[in-house]
Short mmCIF file of N, CA and C in Angstrom, two decimals:
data_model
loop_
_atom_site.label_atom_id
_atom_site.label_comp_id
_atom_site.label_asym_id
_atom_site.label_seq_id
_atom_site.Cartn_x
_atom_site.Cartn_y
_atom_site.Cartn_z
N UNK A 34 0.85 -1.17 0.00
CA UNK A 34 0.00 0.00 0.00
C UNK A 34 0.89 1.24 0.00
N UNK A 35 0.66 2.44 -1.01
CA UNK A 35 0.72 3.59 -0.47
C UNK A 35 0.30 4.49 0.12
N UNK A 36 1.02 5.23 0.67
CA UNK A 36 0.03 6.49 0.94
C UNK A 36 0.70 7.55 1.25
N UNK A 37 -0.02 9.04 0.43
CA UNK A 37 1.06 9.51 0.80
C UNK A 37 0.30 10.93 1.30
N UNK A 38 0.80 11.23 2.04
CA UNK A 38 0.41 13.07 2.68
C UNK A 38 0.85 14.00 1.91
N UNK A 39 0.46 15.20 1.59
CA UNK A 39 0.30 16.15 0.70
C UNK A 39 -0.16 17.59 1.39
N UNK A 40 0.70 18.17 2.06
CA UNK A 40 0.15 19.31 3.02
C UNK A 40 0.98 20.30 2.52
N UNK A 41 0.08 22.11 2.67
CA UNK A 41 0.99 23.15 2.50
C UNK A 41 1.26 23.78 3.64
N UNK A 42 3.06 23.87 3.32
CA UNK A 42 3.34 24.95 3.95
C UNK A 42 4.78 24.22 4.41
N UNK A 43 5.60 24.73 4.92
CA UNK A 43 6.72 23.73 5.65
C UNK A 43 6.65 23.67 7.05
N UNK A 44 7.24 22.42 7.38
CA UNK A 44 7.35 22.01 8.44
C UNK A 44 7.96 23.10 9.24
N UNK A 45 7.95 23.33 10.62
CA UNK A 45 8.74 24.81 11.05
C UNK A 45 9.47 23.97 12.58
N UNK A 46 8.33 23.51 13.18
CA UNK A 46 9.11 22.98 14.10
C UNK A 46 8.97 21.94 14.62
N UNK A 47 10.46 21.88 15.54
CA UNK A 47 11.71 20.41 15.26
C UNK A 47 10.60 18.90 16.34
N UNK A 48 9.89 19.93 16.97
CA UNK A 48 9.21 18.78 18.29
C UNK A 48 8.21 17.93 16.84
N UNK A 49 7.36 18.44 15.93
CA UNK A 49 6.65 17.91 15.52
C UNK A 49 7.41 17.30 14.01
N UNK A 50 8.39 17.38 13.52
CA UNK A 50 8.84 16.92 12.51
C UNK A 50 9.50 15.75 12.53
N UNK A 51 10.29 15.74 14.46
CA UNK A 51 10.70 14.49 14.85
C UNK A 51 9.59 13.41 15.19
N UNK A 52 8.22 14.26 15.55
CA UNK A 52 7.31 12.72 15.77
C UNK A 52 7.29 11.95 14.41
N UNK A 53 6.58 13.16 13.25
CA UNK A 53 6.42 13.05 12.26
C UNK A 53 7.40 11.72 11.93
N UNK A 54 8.59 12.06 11.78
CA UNK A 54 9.55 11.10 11.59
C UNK A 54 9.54 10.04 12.04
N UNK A 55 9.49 9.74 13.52
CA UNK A 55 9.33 8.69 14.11
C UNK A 55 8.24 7.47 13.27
N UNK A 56 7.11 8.23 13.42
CA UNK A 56 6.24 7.76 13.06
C UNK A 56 6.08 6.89 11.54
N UNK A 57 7.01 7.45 10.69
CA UNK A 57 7.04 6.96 9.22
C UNK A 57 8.16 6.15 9.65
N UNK A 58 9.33 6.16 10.77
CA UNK A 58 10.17 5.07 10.52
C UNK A 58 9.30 3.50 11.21
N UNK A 59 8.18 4.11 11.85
CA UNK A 59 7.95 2.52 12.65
C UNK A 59 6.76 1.90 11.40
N UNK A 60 6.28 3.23 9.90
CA UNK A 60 5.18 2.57 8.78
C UNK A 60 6.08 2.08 8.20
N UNK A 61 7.70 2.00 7.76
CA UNK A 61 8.59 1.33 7.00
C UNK A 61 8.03 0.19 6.73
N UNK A 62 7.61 -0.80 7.80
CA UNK A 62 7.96 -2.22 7.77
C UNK A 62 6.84 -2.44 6.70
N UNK A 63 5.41 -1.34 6.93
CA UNK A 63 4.53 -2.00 6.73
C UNK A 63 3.58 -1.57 5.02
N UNK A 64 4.17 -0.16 5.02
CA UNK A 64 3.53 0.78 3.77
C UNK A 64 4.39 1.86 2.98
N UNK A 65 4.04 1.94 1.96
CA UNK A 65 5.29 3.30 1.87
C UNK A 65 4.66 4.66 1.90
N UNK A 66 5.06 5.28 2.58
CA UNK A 66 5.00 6.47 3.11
C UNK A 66 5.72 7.16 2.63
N UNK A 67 4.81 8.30 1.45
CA UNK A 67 5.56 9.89 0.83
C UNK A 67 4.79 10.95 1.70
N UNK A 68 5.85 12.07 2.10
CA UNK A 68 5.21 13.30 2.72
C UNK A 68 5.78 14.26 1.69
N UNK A 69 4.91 14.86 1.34
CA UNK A 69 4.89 16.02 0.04
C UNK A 69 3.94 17.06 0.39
N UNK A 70 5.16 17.99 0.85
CA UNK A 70 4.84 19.72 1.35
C UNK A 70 5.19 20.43 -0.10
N UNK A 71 3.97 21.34 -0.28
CA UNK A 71 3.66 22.14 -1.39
C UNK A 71 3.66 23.57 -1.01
N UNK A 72 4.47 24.37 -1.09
CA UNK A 72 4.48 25.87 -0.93
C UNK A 72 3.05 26.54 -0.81
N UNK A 73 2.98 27.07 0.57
CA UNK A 73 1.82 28.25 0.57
C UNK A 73 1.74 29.54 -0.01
N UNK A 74 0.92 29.72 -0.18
CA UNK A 74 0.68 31.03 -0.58
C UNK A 74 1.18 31.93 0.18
N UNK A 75 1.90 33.48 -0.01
CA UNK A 75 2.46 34.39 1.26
C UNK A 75 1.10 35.02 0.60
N UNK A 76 0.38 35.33 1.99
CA UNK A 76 -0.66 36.56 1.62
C UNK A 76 -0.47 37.47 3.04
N UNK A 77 -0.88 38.93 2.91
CA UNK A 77 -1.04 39.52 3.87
C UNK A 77 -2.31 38.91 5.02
N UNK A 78 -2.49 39.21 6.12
CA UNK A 78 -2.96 38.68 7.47
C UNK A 78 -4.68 39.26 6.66
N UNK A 79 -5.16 40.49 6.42
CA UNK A 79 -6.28 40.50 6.41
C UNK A 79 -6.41 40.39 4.51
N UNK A 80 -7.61 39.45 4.14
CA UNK A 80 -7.90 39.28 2.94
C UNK A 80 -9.28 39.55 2.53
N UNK A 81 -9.45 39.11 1.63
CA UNK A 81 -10.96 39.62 1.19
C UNK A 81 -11.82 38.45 1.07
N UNK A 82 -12.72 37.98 0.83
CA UNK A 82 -13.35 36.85 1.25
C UNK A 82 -12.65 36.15 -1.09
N UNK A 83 -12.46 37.43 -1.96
CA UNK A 83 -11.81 36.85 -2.83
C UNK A 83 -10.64 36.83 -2.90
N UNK A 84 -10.00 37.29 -2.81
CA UNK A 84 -8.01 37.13 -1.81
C UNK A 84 -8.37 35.66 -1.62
N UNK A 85 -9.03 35.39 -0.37
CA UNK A 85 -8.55 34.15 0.39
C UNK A 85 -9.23 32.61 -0.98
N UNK A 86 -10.15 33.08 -1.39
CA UNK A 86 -10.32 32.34 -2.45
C UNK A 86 -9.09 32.22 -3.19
N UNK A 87 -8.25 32.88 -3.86
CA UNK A 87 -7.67 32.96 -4.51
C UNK A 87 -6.12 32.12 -4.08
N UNK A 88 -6.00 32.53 -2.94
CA UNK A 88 -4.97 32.14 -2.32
C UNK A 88 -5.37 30.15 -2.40
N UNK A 89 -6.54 30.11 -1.56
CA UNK A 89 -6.53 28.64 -1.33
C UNK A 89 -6.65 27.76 -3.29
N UNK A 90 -7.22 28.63 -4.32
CA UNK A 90 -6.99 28.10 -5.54
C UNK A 90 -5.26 27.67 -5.93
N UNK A 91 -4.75 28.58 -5.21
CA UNK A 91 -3.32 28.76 -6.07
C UNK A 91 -2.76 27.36 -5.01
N UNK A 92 -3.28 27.30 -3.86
CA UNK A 92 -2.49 26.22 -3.24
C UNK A 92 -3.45 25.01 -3.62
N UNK A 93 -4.56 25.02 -4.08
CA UNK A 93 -4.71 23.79 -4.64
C UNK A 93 -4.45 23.17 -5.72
N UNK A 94 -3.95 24.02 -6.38
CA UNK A 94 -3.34 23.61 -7.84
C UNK A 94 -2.23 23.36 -7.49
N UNK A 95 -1.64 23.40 -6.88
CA UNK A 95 -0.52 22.96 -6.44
C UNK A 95 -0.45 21.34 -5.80
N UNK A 96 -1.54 21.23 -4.61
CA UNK A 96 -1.82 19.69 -4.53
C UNK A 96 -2.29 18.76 -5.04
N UNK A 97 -3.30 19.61 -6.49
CA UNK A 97 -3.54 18.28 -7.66
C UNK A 97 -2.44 18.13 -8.80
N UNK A 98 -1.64 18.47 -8.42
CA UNK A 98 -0.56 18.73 -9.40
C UNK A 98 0.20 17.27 -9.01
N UNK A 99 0.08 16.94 -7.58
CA UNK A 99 0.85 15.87 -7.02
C UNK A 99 -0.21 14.77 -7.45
N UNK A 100 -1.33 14.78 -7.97
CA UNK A 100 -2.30 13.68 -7.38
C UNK A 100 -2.69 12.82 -9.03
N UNK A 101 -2.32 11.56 -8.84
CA UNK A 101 -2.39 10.97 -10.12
C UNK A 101 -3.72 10.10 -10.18
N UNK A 102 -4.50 10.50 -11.41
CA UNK A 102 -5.97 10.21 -11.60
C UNK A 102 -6.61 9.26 -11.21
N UNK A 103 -5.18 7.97 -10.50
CA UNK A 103 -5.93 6.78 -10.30
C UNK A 103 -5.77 6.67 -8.54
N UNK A 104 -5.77 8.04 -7.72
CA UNK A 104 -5.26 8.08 -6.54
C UNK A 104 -6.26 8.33 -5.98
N UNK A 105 -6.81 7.23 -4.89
CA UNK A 105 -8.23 7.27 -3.90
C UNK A 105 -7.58 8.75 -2.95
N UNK A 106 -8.37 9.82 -2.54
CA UNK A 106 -8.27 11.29 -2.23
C UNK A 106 -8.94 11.59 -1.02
N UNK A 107 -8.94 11.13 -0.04
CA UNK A 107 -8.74 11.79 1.56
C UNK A 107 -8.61 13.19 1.56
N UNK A 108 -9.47 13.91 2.03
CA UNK A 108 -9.47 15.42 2.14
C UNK A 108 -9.75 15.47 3.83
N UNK A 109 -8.66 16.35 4.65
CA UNK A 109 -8.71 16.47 5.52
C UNK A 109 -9.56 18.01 6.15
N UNK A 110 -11.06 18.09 6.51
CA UNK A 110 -11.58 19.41 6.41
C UNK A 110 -12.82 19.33 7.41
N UNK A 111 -12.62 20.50 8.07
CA UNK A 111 -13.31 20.98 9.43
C UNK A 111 -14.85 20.24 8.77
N UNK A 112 -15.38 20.25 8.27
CA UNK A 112 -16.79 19.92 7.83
C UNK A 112 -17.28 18.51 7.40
N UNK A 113 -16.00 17.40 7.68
CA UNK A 113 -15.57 16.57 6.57
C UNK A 113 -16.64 15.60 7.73
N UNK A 114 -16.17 14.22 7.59
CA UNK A 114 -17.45 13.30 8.26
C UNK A 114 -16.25 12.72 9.84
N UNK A 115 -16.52 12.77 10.43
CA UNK A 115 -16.13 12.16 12.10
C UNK A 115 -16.29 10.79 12.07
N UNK A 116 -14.96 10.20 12.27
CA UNK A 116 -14.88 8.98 11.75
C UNK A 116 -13.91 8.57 12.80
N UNK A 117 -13.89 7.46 13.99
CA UNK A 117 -13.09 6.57 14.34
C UNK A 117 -11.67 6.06 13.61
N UNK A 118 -11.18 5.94 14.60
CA UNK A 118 -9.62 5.14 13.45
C UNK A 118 -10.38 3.66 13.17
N UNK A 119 -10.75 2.85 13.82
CA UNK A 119 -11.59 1.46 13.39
C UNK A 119 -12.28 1.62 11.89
N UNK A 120 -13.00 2.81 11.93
CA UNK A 120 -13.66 3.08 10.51
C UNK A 120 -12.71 3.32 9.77
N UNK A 121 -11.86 4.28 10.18
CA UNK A 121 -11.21 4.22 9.08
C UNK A 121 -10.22 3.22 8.38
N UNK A 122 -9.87 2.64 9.60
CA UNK A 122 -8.89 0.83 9.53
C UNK A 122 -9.97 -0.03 8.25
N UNK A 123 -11.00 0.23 8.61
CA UNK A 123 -12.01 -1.04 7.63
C UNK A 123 -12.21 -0.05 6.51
N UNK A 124 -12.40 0.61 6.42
CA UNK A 124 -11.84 1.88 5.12
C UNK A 124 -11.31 1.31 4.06
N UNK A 125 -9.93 1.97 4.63
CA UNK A 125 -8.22 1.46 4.04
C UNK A 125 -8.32 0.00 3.60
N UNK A 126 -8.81 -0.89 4.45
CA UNK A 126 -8.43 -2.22 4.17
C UNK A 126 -9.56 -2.43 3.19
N UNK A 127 -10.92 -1.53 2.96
CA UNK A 127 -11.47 -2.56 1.77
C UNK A 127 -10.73 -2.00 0.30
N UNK A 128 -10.42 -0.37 0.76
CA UNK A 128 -9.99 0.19 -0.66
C UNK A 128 -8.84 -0.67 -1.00
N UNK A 129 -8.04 -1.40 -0.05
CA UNK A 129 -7.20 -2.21 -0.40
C UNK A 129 -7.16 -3.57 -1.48
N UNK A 130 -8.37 -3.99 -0.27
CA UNK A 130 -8.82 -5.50 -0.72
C UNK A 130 -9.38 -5.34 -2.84
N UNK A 131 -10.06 -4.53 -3.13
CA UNK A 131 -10.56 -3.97 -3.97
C UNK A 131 -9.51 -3.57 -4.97
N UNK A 132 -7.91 -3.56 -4.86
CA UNK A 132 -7.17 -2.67 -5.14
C UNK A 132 -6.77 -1.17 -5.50
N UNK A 133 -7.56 -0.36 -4.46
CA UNK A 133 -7.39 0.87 -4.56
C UNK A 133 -6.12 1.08 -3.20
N UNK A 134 -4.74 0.71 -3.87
CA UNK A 134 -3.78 0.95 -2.82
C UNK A 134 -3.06 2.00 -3.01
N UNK A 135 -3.13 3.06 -3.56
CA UNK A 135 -2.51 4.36 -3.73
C UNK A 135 -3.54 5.31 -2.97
N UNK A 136 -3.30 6.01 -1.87
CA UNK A 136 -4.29 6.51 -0.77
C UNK A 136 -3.54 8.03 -0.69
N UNK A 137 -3.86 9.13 -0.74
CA UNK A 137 -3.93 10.36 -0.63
C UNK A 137 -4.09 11.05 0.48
N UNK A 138 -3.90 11.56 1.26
CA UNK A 138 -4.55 12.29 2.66
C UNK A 138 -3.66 14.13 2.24
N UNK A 139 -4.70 14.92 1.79
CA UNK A 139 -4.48 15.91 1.90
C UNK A 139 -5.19 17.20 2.79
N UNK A 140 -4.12 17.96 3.72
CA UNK A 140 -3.99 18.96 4.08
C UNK A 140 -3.84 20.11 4.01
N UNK A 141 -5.19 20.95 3.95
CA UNK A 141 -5.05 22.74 2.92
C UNK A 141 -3.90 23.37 3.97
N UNK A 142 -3.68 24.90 3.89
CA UNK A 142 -3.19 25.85 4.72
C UNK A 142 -3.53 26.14 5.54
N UNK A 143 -3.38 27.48 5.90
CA UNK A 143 -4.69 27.91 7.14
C UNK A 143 -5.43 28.32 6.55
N UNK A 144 -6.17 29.06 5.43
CA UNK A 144 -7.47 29.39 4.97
C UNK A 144 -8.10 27.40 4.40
N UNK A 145 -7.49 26.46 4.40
CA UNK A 145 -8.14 25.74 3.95
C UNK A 145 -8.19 24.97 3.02
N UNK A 146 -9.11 24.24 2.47
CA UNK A 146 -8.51 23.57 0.68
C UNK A 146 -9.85 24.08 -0.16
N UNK A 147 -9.06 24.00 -1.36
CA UNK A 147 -9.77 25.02 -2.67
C UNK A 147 -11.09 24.09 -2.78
N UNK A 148 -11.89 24.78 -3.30
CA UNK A 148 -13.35 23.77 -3.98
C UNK A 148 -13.01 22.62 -5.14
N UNK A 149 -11.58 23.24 -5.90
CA UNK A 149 -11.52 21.58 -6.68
C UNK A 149 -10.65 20.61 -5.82
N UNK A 150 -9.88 20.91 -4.97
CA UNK A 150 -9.14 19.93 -4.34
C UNK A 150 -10.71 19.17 -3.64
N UNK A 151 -11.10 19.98 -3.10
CA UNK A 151 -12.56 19.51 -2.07
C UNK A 151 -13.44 18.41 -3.05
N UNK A 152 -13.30 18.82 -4.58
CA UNK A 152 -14.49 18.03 -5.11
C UNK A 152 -13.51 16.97 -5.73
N UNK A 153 -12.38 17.17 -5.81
CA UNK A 153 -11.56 15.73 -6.38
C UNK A 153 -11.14 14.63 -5.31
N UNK A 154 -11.63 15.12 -4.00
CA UNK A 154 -11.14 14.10 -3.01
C UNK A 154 -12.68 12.89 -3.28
N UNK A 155 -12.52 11.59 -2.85
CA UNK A 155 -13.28 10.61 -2.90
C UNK A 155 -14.38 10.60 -1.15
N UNK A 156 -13.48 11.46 -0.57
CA UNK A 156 -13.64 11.27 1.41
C UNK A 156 -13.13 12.37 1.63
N UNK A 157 -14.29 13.09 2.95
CA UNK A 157 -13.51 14.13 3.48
C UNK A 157 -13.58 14.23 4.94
N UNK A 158 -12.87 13.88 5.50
CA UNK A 158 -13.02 13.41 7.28
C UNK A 158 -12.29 14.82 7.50
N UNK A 159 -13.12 14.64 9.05
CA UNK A 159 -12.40 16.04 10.36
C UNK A 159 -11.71 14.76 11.28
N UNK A 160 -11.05 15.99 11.86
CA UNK A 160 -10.23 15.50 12.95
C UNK A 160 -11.04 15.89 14.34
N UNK A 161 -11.99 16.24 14.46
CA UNK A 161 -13.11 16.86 14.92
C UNK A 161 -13.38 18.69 14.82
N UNK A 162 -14.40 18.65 15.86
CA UNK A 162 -14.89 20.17 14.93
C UNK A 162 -14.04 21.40 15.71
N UNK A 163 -12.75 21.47 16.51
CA UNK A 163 -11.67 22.15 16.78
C UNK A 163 -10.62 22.92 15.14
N UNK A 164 -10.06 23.76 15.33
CA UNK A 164 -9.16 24.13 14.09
C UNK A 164 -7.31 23.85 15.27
N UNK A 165 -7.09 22.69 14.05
CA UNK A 165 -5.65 22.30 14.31
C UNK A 165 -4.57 23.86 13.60
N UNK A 166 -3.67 23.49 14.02
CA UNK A 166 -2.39 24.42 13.16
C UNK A 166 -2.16 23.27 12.30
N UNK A 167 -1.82 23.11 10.82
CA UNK A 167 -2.07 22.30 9.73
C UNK A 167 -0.44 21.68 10.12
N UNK A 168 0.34 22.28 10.82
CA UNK A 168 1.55 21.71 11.06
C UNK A 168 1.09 20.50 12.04
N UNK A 169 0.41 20.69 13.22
CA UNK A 169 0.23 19.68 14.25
C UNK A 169 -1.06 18.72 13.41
N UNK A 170 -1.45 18.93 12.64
CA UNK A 170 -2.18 18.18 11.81
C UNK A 170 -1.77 17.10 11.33
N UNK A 171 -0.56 17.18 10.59
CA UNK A 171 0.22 16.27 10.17
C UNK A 171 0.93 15.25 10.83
N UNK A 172 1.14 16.16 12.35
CA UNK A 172 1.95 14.85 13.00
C UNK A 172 0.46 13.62 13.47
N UNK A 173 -0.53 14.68 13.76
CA UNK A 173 -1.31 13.89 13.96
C UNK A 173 -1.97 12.31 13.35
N UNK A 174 -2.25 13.01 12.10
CA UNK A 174 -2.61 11.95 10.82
C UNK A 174 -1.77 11.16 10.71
N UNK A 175 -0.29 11.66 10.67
CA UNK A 175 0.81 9.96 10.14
C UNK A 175 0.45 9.42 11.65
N UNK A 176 0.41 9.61 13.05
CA UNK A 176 0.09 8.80 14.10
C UNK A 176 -1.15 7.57 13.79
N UNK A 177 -2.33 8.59 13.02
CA UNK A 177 -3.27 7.58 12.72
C UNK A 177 -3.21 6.96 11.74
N UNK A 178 -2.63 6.84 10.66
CA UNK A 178 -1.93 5.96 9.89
C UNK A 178 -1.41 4.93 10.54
N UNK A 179 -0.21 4.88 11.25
CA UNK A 179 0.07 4.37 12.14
C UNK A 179 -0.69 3.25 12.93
N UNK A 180 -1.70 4.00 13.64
CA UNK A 180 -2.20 3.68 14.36
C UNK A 180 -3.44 2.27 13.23
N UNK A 181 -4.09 2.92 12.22
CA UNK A 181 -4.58 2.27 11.50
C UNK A 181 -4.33 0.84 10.97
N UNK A 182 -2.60 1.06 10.26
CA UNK A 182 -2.07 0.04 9.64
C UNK A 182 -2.08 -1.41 10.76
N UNK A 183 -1.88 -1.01 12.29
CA UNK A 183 -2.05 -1.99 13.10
C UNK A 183 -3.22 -2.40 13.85
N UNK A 184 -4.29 -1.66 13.71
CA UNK A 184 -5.59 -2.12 13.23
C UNK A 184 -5.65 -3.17 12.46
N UNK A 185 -5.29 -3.00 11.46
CA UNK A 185 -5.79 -3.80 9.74
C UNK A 185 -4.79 -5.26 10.12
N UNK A 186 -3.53 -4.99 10.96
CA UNK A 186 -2.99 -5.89 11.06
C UNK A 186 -2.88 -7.00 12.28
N UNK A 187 -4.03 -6.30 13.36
CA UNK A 187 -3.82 -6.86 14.35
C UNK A 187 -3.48 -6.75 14.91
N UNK A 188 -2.13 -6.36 15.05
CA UNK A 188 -1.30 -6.13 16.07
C UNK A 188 -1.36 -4.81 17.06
N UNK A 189 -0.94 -5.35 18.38
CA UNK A 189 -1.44 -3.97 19.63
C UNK A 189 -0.78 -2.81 19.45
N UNK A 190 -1.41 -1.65 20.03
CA UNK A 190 -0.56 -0.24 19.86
C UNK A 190 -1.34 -0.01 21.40
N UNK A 191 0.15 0.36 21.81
CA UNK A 191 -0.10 1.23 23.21
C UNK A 191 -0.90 2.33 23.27
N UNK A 192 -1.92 2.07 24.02
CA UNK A 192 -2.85 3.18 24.10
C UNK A 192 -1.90 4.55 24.95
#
């Protein structure tokens, strides 16, 4: 299986880039794991309700740029559906069983992801209805990856 994360903006700091890390060295055994950070937009702090449109277009063209036509599309978004890691473990494993093993999980900026990234994803789960910093987002998600793959496999993870 792949899967790969697709978030804008860069990583900034070292506490969450080392989980991050951690975390993809213990998916080695089991999946391959790409993390692909796509440049944000620099916009000034106050925008216009078309500014910020504009901004989140330019960064979504940027994340379908990564995304190849035959790639099942995870959209990570405040509105998206509240979903257990179990659900999502039996998820993964049917898109698997089925052979849909190229898996997507993308992450907008802080204004968010564009309306075509939104309508090209297949799934759009929250992390619940809180707003993460899209940096702690990430460490989050490869955890549930993580956490998922040993779901699907059985095997225990320390609560």
């Amino acid at each position: 299986m792949n899967i790969q994360i697709i978030a804008v903006g860069k990583m900034k700091e070292k506490y969450l880039t080392q989980g991050i890390a951690e975390y993809a060295k213990r998916l080695t055994p089991y999946i391959k794991l790409t993390l692909t950070e796509v440049p944000d937009e620099k916009a000034p702090e106050q925008l216009s309700a078309s500014e910020e449109e504009q901004v989140k277009r330019r960064e979504g063209e940027r994340i379908l740029a990564h995304l190849k036509p035959d790639t099942y599309v995870v959209a990570t978004a405040i509105e998206g559906e509240l979903w257990t890691s179990d659900k999502l473990a039996q998820h993964i494993e049917e898109l698997a069983t089925y052979g849909r093993s190229q898996i997507a999980f993308v992450i907008g900026g802080s204004l968010g992801l564009s309306d075509e990234v939104l309508q090209r994803a297949n799934l759009k789960i929250s992390f619940g209805r809180f707003t993460y910093p899209h940096q702690l987002l990430r460490l989050v998600l490869v955890e549930q990856v993580y956490r998922v793959v040993k779901i699907i496999r059985g095997e225990p993870y320390h609560k």
